[in-house]
Tab-separated table of C-alpha atoms and ligand atoms in Angstrom:
chain	number	residue	atom	x	y	z
B	1485	MET	CA	163.357	148.344	-6.448
B	1486	THR	CA	164.382	145.939	-9.176
B	1487	ARG	CA	161.721	143.754	-10.725
B	1488	TYR	CA	162.716	141.054	-8.250
B	1489	GLY	CA	162.016	143.196	-5.153
B	1490	ARG	CA	158.710	143.452	-3.292
B	1491	ALA	CA	158.859	147.272	-3.445
B	1492	ILE	CA	158.426	147.487	0.308
B	1493	LEU	CA	162.045	147.566	1.369
B	1494	ARG	CA	162.928	150.456	3.591
B	1495	ASP	CA	165.011	153.080	1.877
B	1496	VAL	CA	168.689	153.258	2.724
B	1497	GLU	CA	167.969	156.269	4.935
B	1498	ALA	CA	166.233	153.952	7.386
B	1499	TYR	CA	169.460	152.050	7.934
B	1500	LEU	CA	171.218	155.317	8.701
B	1501	PRO	CA	169.184	157.079	11.374
B	1502	GLY	CA	171.216	160.252	11.058
B	1503	GLU	CA	174.843	159.883	10.101
B	1504	GLN	CA	177.122	157.275	11.657
B	1505	PRO	CA	180.572	158.875	11.563
B	1506	GLN	CA	183.448	157.261	13.397
B	1507	ASP	CA	185.269	160.591	13.646
B	1508	PRO	CA	186.054	161.173	17.357
B	1509	HIS	CA	185.677	164.932	16.840
B	1510	VAL	CA	182.025	164.504	15.994
B	1511	ILE	CA	179.569	164.813	18.877
B	1512	LYS	CA	177.010	162.163	18.081
B	1513	LEU	CA	173.649	162.925	19.677
B	1514	ASN	CA	171.428	161.433	16.962
B	1515	THR	CA	170.771	157.764	17.789
B	1516	ASN	CA	170.118	157.741	21.549
B	1517	GLU	CA	173.240	155.824	22.442
B	1518	ASN	CA	174.597	156.013	25.976
B	1519	PRO	CA	177.624	158.313	26.391
B	1520	TYR	CA	179.160	156.101	29.088
B	1521	PRO	CA	180.949	152.772	28.562
B	1522	PRO	CA	179.325	149.456	29.507
B	1523	ALA	CA	180.132	147.892	32.897
B	1524	PRO	CA	183.715	146.559	33.226
B	1525	GLU	CA	182.176	143.118	33.911
B	1526	VAL	CA	180.668	143.162	30.403
B	1527	LEU	CA	184.037	143.879	28.783
B	1528	ALA	CA	185.678	141.197	30.958
B	1529	ALA	CA	183.056	138.614	29.925
B	1530	LEU	CA	183.806	139.310	26.260
B	1531	HIS	CA	187.573	139.060	26.808
B	1532	ASN	CA	187.154	135.798	28.696
B	1533	LEU	CA	185.325	133.942	25.936
B	1534	ASP	CA	187.523	130.928	25.202
B	1535	ALA	CA	188.191	128.959	22.020
B	1536	GLN	CA	185.589	126.354	22.949
B	1537	SER	CA	182.775	128.846	23.184
B	1538	LEU	CA	183.643	130.186	19.749
B	1539	ARG	CA	184.194	126.787	18.140
B	1540	LYS	CA	180.803	125.462	19.191
B	1541	TYR	CA	177.335	126.777	18.327
B	1542	PRO	CA	175.881	128.936	21.077
B	1543	ASP	CA	172.977	127.810	23.262
B	1544	PRO	CA	169.967	128.144	20.912
B	1545	LEU	CA	167.668	128.941	23.839
B	1546	SER	CA	169.998	131.398	25.643
B	1547	GLU	CA	169.019	129.700	28.914
B	1548	SER	CA	171.584	131.458	31.152
B	1549	LEU	CA	170.680	134.883	29.839
B	1550	ARG	CA	166.940	134.250	30.056
B	1551	THR	CA	167.307	132.928	33.620
B	1552	ALA	CA	169.393	135.957	34.659
B	1553	CYS	CA	166.771	138.279	33.119
B	1554	ALA	CA	163.845	136.448	34.746
B	1555	GLU	CA	165.497	136.843	38.162
B	1556	ARG	CA	166.240	140.512	37.568
B	1557	TYR	CA	162.773	141.284	36.178
B	1558	GLY	CA	161.016	139.383	38.980
B	1559	VAL	CA	159.105	136.959	36.744
B	1560	PRO	CA	158.682	133.241	37.560
B	1561	GLY	CA	161.331	131.758	35.254
B	1562	ALA	CA	163.218	131.621	31.951
B	1563	ASP	CA	160.064	130.412	30.187
B	1564	TRP	CA	158.674	133.960	30.658
B	1565	VAL	CA	161.558	135.502	28.692
B	1566	VAL	CA	162.844	135.358	25.115
B	1567	ALA	CA	166.087	137.025	24.011
B	1568	GLY	CA	166.563	138.633	20.624
B	1569	ASN	CA	169.268	140.137	18.440
B	1570	GLY	CA	168.299	143.602	19.682
B	1571	MET	CA	164.713	144.519	20.480
B	1572	ASP	CA	164.190	145.190	16.779
B	1573	GLU	CA	164.348	141.448	16.059
B	1574	LEU	CA	161.713	140.782	18.708
B	1575	LEU	CA	159.410	143.466	17.289
B	1576	ALA	CA	159.568	141.744	13.881
B	1577	LEU	CA	159.039	138.332	15.476
B	1578	ALA	CA	155.974	139.636	17.333
B	1579	LEU	CA	154.346	140.501	14.016
B	1580	ARG	CA	155.227	137.132	12.531
B	1581	ALA	CA	153.971	135.300	15.621
B	1582	PHE	CA	150.694	137.114	16.264
B	1583	VAL	CA	149.606	138.973	13.109
B	1584	ASP	CA	148.551	137.647	9.702
B	1585	PRO	CA	149.395	139.643	6.581
B	1586	GLY	CA	146.426	141.915	5.876
B	1587	ASP	CA	145.550	142.284	9.593
B	1588	THR	CA	145.512	145.636	11.340
B	1589	VAL	CA	148.184	146.677	13.824
B	1590	LEU	CA	147.657	149.685	16.056
B	1591	THR	CA	150.036	152.318	17.347
B	1592	LEU	CA	150.107	156.009	18.245
B	1593	TYR	CA	151.583	158.846	16.194
B	1594	PRO	CA	154.281	160.008	16.388
B	1595	THR	CA	156.185	156.994	17.623
B	1596	TYR	CA	159.109	154.687	16.775
B	1597	THR	CA	159.368	154.735	12.973
B	1598	LEU	CA	160.449	151.098	12.626
B	1599	TYR	CA	156.941	149.781	13.381
B	1600	GLU	CA	155.771	151.150	10.033
B	1601	THR	CA	158.636	149.482	8.163
B	1602	LEU	CA	158.082	146.156	9.899
B	1603	CYS	CA	154.353	146.237	9.113
B	1604	ALA	CA	155.090	147.034	5.459
B	1605	ILE	CA	157.505	144.102	5.241
B	1606	HIS	CA	154.998	141.785	6.917
B	1607	GLY	CA	152.138	142.982	4.712
B	1608	CYS	CA	149.848	144.175	7.500
B	1609	GLN	CA	148.118	147.537	7.915
B	1610	LEU	CA	149.457	149.945	10.519
B	1611	ARG	CA	146.753	152.163	11.976
B	1612	TYR	CA	148.046	155.333	13.619
B	1613	VAL	CA	146.020	157.095	16.311
B	1614	PRO	CA	147.334	160.665	16.681
B	1615	LEU	CA	148.559	161.674	20.136
B	1616	ASP	CA	146.790	164.663	21.651
B	1617	ASP	CA	148.418	168.065	22.222
B	1618	ALA	CA	149.976	166.833	25.480
B	1619	LEU	CA	151.490	163.968	23.418
B	1620	LEU	CA	149.287	161.442	25.228
B	1621	PRO	CA	146.782	158.934	23.770
B	1622	PRO	CA	143.313	160.390	23.123
B	1623	GLU	CA	140.226	158.765	24.660
B	1624	SER	CA	139.325	157.167	21.309
B	1625	PHE	CA	142.504	155.052	21.482
B	1626	PHE	CA	140.971	152.915	24.230
B	1627	ALA	CA	138.126	151.767	21.967
B	1628	GLU	CA	140.380	150.668	19.073
B	1629	LYS	CA	140.445	147.114	17.783
B	1630	ALA	CA	143.414	145.365	16.144
B	1631	ARG	CA	145.417	142.141	16.341
B	1632	LEU	CA	148.376	143.800	18.035
B	1633	CYS	CA	149.322	147.203	19.419
B	1634	PHE	CA	152.793	148.716	19.774
B	1635	LEU	CA	152.742	150.942	22.845
B	1636	THR	CA	156.021	152.747	23.415
B	1637	ARG	CA	156.579	153.846	26.991
B	1638	PRO	CA	158.365	156.206	27.347
B	1639	ASN	CA	157.433	157.125	23.804
B	1640	ALA	CA	160.006	157.966	21.127
B	1641	PRO	CA	160.757	160.524	19.809
B	1642	THR	CA	158.696	162.547	22.298
B	1643	GLY	CA	160.135	161.148	25.552
B	1644	VAL	CA	156.701	161.410	27.160
B	1645	ALA	CA	155.460	158.432	29.207
B	1646	MET	CA	151.715	157.827	29.435
B	1647	ALA	CA	150.543	156.959	32.956
B	1648	ARG	CA	150.926	153.327	34.026
B	1649	ALA	CA	147.236	153.306	34.954
B	1650	GLU	CA	146.401	154.185	31.343
B	1651	VAL	CA	148.497	151.278	30.013
B	1652	GLU	CA	146.640	149.082	32.478
B	1653	ARG	CA	143.286	150.377	31.232
B	1654	PHE	CA	144.375	149.710	27.658
B	1655	CYS	CA	145.544	146.131	28.365
B	1656	ASN	CA	142.169	145.471	30.000
B	1657	SER	CA	140.098	146.761	27.115
B	1658	PHE	CA	142.177	145.704	24.073
B	1659	ASP	CA	141.418	142.293	22.620
B	1660	GLY	CA	144.768	141.790	20.843
B	1661	VAL	CA	148.383	141.498	21.959
B	1662	VAL	CA	149.861	144.605	23.597
B	1663	VAL	CA	153.608	145.036	23.016
B	1664	ILE	CA	154.840	147.523	25.605
B	1665	ASP	CA	158.120	148.841	24.189
B	1666	GLU	CA	160.261	149.772	27.181
B	1667	ALA	CA	163.485	150.506	25.278
B	1668	TYR	CA	163.993	153.681	27.349
B	1669	VAL	CA	162.362	152.638	30.612
B	1670	ASP	CA	165.536	152.656	32.731
B	1671	PHE	CA	165.499	156.458	32.387
B	1672	ALA	CA	161.846	156.660	33.500
B	1673	ASP	CA	160.107	156.941	36.864
B	1674	ASP	CA	158.350	153.591	36.678
B	1675	HIS	CA	157.828	150.554	34.421
B	1676	CYS	CA	155.267	147.888	33.495
B	1677	MET	CA	157.301	144.711	34.073
B	1678	ASP	CA	154.556	143.406	36.379
B	1679	PHE	CA	152.000	143.517	33.537
B	1680	PRO	CA	152.693	140.087	31.958
B	1681	ALA	CA	151.780	138.433	35.271
B	1682	ARG	CA	148.567	140.461	35.395
B	1683	PHE	CA	147.472	140.500	31.735
B	1684	GLU	CA	147.605	137.497	29.439
B	1685	ASN	CA	147.931	139.785	26.372
B	1686	ALA	CA	150.858	141.915	27.626
B	1687	ILE	CA	154.430	141.598	26.311
B	1688	VAL	CA	157.053	143.898	27.828
B	1689	MET	CA	160.143	144.428	25.683
B	1690	ARG	CA	163.498	145.795	26.825
B	1691	SER	CA	166.692	146.773	25.013
B	1692	PHE	CA	170.298	146.623	26.190
B	1693	SER	CA	171.209	149.316	23.649
B	1694	LYS	CA	170.401	152.395	25.710
B	1695	SER	CA	170.738	152.102	29.485
B	1696	PHE	CA	173.322	149.282	29.352
B	1697	SER	CA	175.472	151.077	26.734
B	1698	MET	CA	175.460	147.940	24.575
B	1699	ALA	CA	173.940	149.025	21.253
B	1700	GLY	CA	176.814	147.324	19.408
B	1701	VAL	CA	176.187	143.985	21.118
B	1702	ARG	CA	172.522	143.686	20.015
B	1703	ILE	CA	170.402	142.304	22.859
B	1704	GLY	CA	166.707	142.731	23.487
B	1705	THR	CA	164.310	140.776	25.673
B	1706	ALA	CA	160.576	140.153	25.633
B	1707	VAL	CA	158.742	139.135	28.804
B	1708	ALA	CA	155.298	137.532	28.678
B	1709	ARG	CA	153.343	134.487	29.801
B	1710	PRO	CA	154.967	131.208	28.651
B	1711	ALA	CA	152.149	130.607	26.127
B	1712	LEU	CA	153.188	133.767	24.263
B	1713	ILE	CA	156.939	133.219	24.706
B	1714	THR	CA	156.583	129.770	23.103
B	1715	GLU	CA	155.242	131.457	19.953
B	1716	PHE	CA	158.485	133.472	19.672
B	1717	LEU	CA	160.639	130.378	20.276
B	1718	LYS	CA	158.831	128.477	17.512
B	1719	ILE	CA	159.729	130.998	14.810
B	1720	LYS	CA	163.025	132.599	15.833
B	1721	ASP	CA	166.269	131.676	14.060
B	1722	SER	CA	167.880	128.716	15.827
B	1723	TYR	CA	170.968	130.648	16.891
B	1724	ASN	CA	169.651	134.195	17.056
B	1725	MET	CA	171.882	135.065	20.018
B	1726	ASN	CA	175.591	134.552	19.452
B	1727	ALA	CA	178.115	133.553	22.121
B	1728	PHE	CA	179.265	137.163	22.587
B	1729	SER	CA	175.831	138.577	23.225
B	1730	GLN	CA	174.819	135.776	25.582
B	1731	ALA	CA	177.983	136.204	27.674
B	1732	ALA	CA	177.805	139.991	27.645
B	1733	GLY	CA	174.095	139.981	28.494
B	1734	CYS	CA	174.591	137.732	31.548
B	1735	ALA	CA	177.413	139.975	32.771
B	1736	ALA	CA	175.289	143.088	32.284
B	1737	MET	CA	172.489	141.615	34.375
B	1738	LYS	CA	174.960	140.997	37.206
B	1739	ALA	CA	176.277	144.563	36.968
B	1740	TYR	CA	172.805	146.052	37.279
B	1741	ASP	CA	173.774	148.677	39.854
B	1742	TYR	CA	176.427	150.031	37.495
B	1743	MET	CA	173.738	150.553	34.849
B	1744	ARG	CA	171.373	152.226	37.344
B	1745	GLU	CA	174.084	154.653	38.466
B	1746	ARG	CA	174.902	155.679	34.867
B	1747	ALA	CA	171.198	155.970	33.970
B	1748	LEU	CA	170.691	158.384	36.878
B	1749	LYS	CA	173.608	160.451	35.613
B	1750	VAL	CA	172.016	160.608	32.165
B	1751	CYS	CA	168.710	161.700	33.750
B	1752	ALA	CA	170.466	164.485	35.679
B	1753	THR	CA	172.095	165.751	32.473
B	1754	ARG	CA	168.745	165.500	30.683
B	1755	GLU	CA	167.109	167.794	33.250
B	1756	ARG	CA	169.993	170.288	33.067
B	1757	LEU	CA	169.785	170.370	29.270
B	1758	ARG	CA	165.992	170.685	29.316
B	1759	GLU	CA	166.162	173.717	31.616
B	1760	THR	CA	168.665	175.375	29.304
B	1761	LEU	CA	166.672	174.599	26.153
B	1762	LEU	CA	163.548	176.069	27.754
B	1763	GLN	CA	165.518	179.216	28.620
B	1764	LEU	CA	166.713	179.393	25.014
B	1765	GLY	CA	163.086	179.459	23.873
B	1766	PHE	CA	162.516	175.862	22.778
B	1767	ASP	CA	159.352	174.027	23.712
B	1768	VAL	CA	160.550	170.770	25.294
B	1769	PRO	CA	158.076	168.128	26.490
B	1770	PRO	CA	159.078	166.509	29.806
B	1771	SER	CA	161.133	163.441	28.859
B	1772	GLN	CA	161.514	160.148	30.702
B	1773	ALA	CA	164.005	158.844	28.142
B	1774	ASN	CA	167.647	159.552	27.253
B	1775	PHE	CA	166.724	162.231	24.719
B	1776	LEU	CA	164.753	165.442	24.453
B	1777	LEU	CA	162.472	166.676	21.702
B	1778	ALA	CA	163.291	170.367	21.270
B	1779	ARG	CA	160.554	172.103	19.328
B	1780	CYS	CA	161.450	175.268	17.472
B	1781	ALA	CA	159.253	178.087	16.160
B	1782	ASP	CA	158.725	176.339	12.818
B	1783	ALA	CA	160.140	173.755	10.395
B	1784	PRO	CA	162.572	176.148	8.624
B	1785	THR	CA	164.090	177.080	12.019
B	1786	ALA	CA	164.519	173.424	12.926
B	1787	THR	CA	166.228	172.529	9.632
B	1788	ARG	CA	168.457	175.584	9.895
B	1789	LEU	CA	169.544	174.646	13.440
B	1790	PHE	CA	170.071	171.041	12.382
B	1791	GLY	CA	172.371	172.174	9.570
B	1792	ALA	CA	174.211	174.738	11.689
B	1793	LEU	CA	174.884	172.142	14.397
B	1794	ARG	CA	176.131	169.694	11.789
B	1795	GLU	CA	178.550	172.326	10.469
B	1796	ARG	CA	179.921	172.440	14.017
B	1797	ASN	CA	180.278	168.624	14.070
B	1798	ILE	CA	177.289	168.109	16.336
B	1799	LEU	CA	174.780	165.559	15.047
B	1800	VAL	CA	171.186	165.561	16.256
B	1801	ARG	CA	168.147	163.891	14.679
B	1802	TYR	CA	165.702	165.649	12.386
B	1803	PHE	CA	162.486	163.949	11.214
B	1804	ASP	CA	160.950	165.332	8.044
B	1805	LYS	CA	157.507	164.121	9.107
B	1806	PRO	CA	154.223	165.698	10.194
B	1807	ARG	CA	154.234	167.025	13.790
B	1808	LEU	CA	157.997	166.442	14.025
B	1809	ASP	CA	159.418	168.648	11.277
B	1810	ASP	CA	159.637	171.677	13.589
B	1811	ALA	CA	161.740	169.810	16.159
B	1812	LEU	CA	165.164	168.330	16.858
B	1813	ARG	CA	165.567	165.128	18.822
B	1814	ILE	CA	168.677	165.426	20.932
B	1815	SER	CA	170.232	162.395	22.653
B	1816	ILE	CA	171.710	163.025	26.088
B	1817	GLY	CA	175.505	163.019	25.961
B	1818	ASP	CA	178.045	163.359	28.747
B	1819	ASP	CA	178.642	166.694	30.478
B	1820	ALA	CA	181.294	167.890	28.014
B	1821	GLU	CA	179.144	167.018	24.982
B	1822	THR	CA	176.156	168.748	26.547
B	1823	ASP	CA	178.203	171.872	27.283
B	1824	ALA	CA	179.445	171.906	23.684
B	1825	LEU	CA	175.891	171.552	22.369
B	1826	ILE	CA	174.633	174.386	24.565
B	1827	ALA	CA	177.530	176.655	23.544
B	1828	ALA	CA	176.866	175.921	19.855
B	1829	LEU	CA	173.141	176.611	20.175
B	1830	ARG	CA	173.806	179.908	22.008
B	1831	GLU	CA	176.228	180.936	19.287
B	1832	ILE	CA	173.839	180.020	16.443
B	1833	LEU	CA	170.854	181.717	18.083
B	1834	ALA	CA	172.888	184.854	18.890
B	1835	LYS	CA	173.461	185.347	15.155
B	1836	ASP	CA	169.698	185.549	14.502
M	33	PLP	C1	161.367	152.821	20.863
M	33	PLP	C2	162.458	151.894	20.460
M	33	PLP	N1	162.234	150.570	20.502
M	33	PLP	C3	163.178	149.691	20.134
M	33	PLP	C4	164.419	150.108	19.710
M	33	PLP	C5	165.406	149.086	19.226
M	33	PLP	O1	166.316	148.720	20.169
M	33	PLP	P1	167.471	147.678	19.839
M	33	PLP	O2	168.728	148.464	19.653
M	33	PLP	O3	167.497	146.787	21.062
M	33	PLP	O4	167.092	146.908	18.622
M	33	PLP	C6	164.708	151.467	19.649
M	33	PLP	C7	166.021	151.930	19.171
M	33	PLP	O5	166.297	153.066	18.914
M	33	PLP	C8	163.701	152.386	20.025
M	33	PLP	O6	163.916	153.714	19.942
């Protein structure tokens, strides 16, 4: 950094999780986007925004969206929900609301890489507890102490979901705030949305980027007891949700069945791809998300496959990090994209 920087800024790589090409010939399976379009109601809501709603500032409290989410999530009211400019904004706000610089924040390893960046920016310590060989939290995790814990369920980039009963046990024993990151939960067997009502320290966060196919719109929600939600409202930017995202978010909540149907399709493709990858010799943990972690024999094999797929215009994600450098994280595409990926992998492996 320059002498004016704080030397903690993420490197440019972090803004580009894999490449972001607009080329329609590229099969983009590197950022866990949804291959299907958002509900027609979402597109209609965007088209129908009139001059008035653009001329005026948006509702600073996103009341309609928060009410629609509260109804859908089955929590008492809008005061149990806060909306953010993507879940990423809410993750940063959680640190600012509940953690002092210098404090310790807990998470598991490997997990979502942004937590580390956010902690570095905030000036707090991130303590990683390594997952066990089954990619689940070890017993020692339940005795940890910290101001806040990021618990990703299903986890990324593994796709593995720890048991709900274990999250419950953790919320009971942990004396800080537990942020349950449910970015991928619509592809999972169950969820923890009932936890805020049962645990005063639980915050459940959701993203519209994956299951709702709305990564470009930027909407995330956090659900917790009103006492915690108030802390977010105190520190968020006044107009953190623009008119487009509020309108699109309300429409998405109404078109919930459309999302569920597409999510089930993604899950079916995920299982088909997993079977094939296992047959091809990869080790693939069971995933409850919209991606698979395909482990190869070793790190050189993984980098070689990553490069060979890229030469064929297929982008997947490679993490040059401990316990991940022998694997490829592959987002679930539509059937044609999945067939193309499988054909490319067969071709590359046949040359070995
Ligand atoms: C585990 C996890 N949490 C949160 C997010 C951020 O979601 P959003 O697009 O809503 O900011 C992601 C995005 O990839 C993620 O993988």
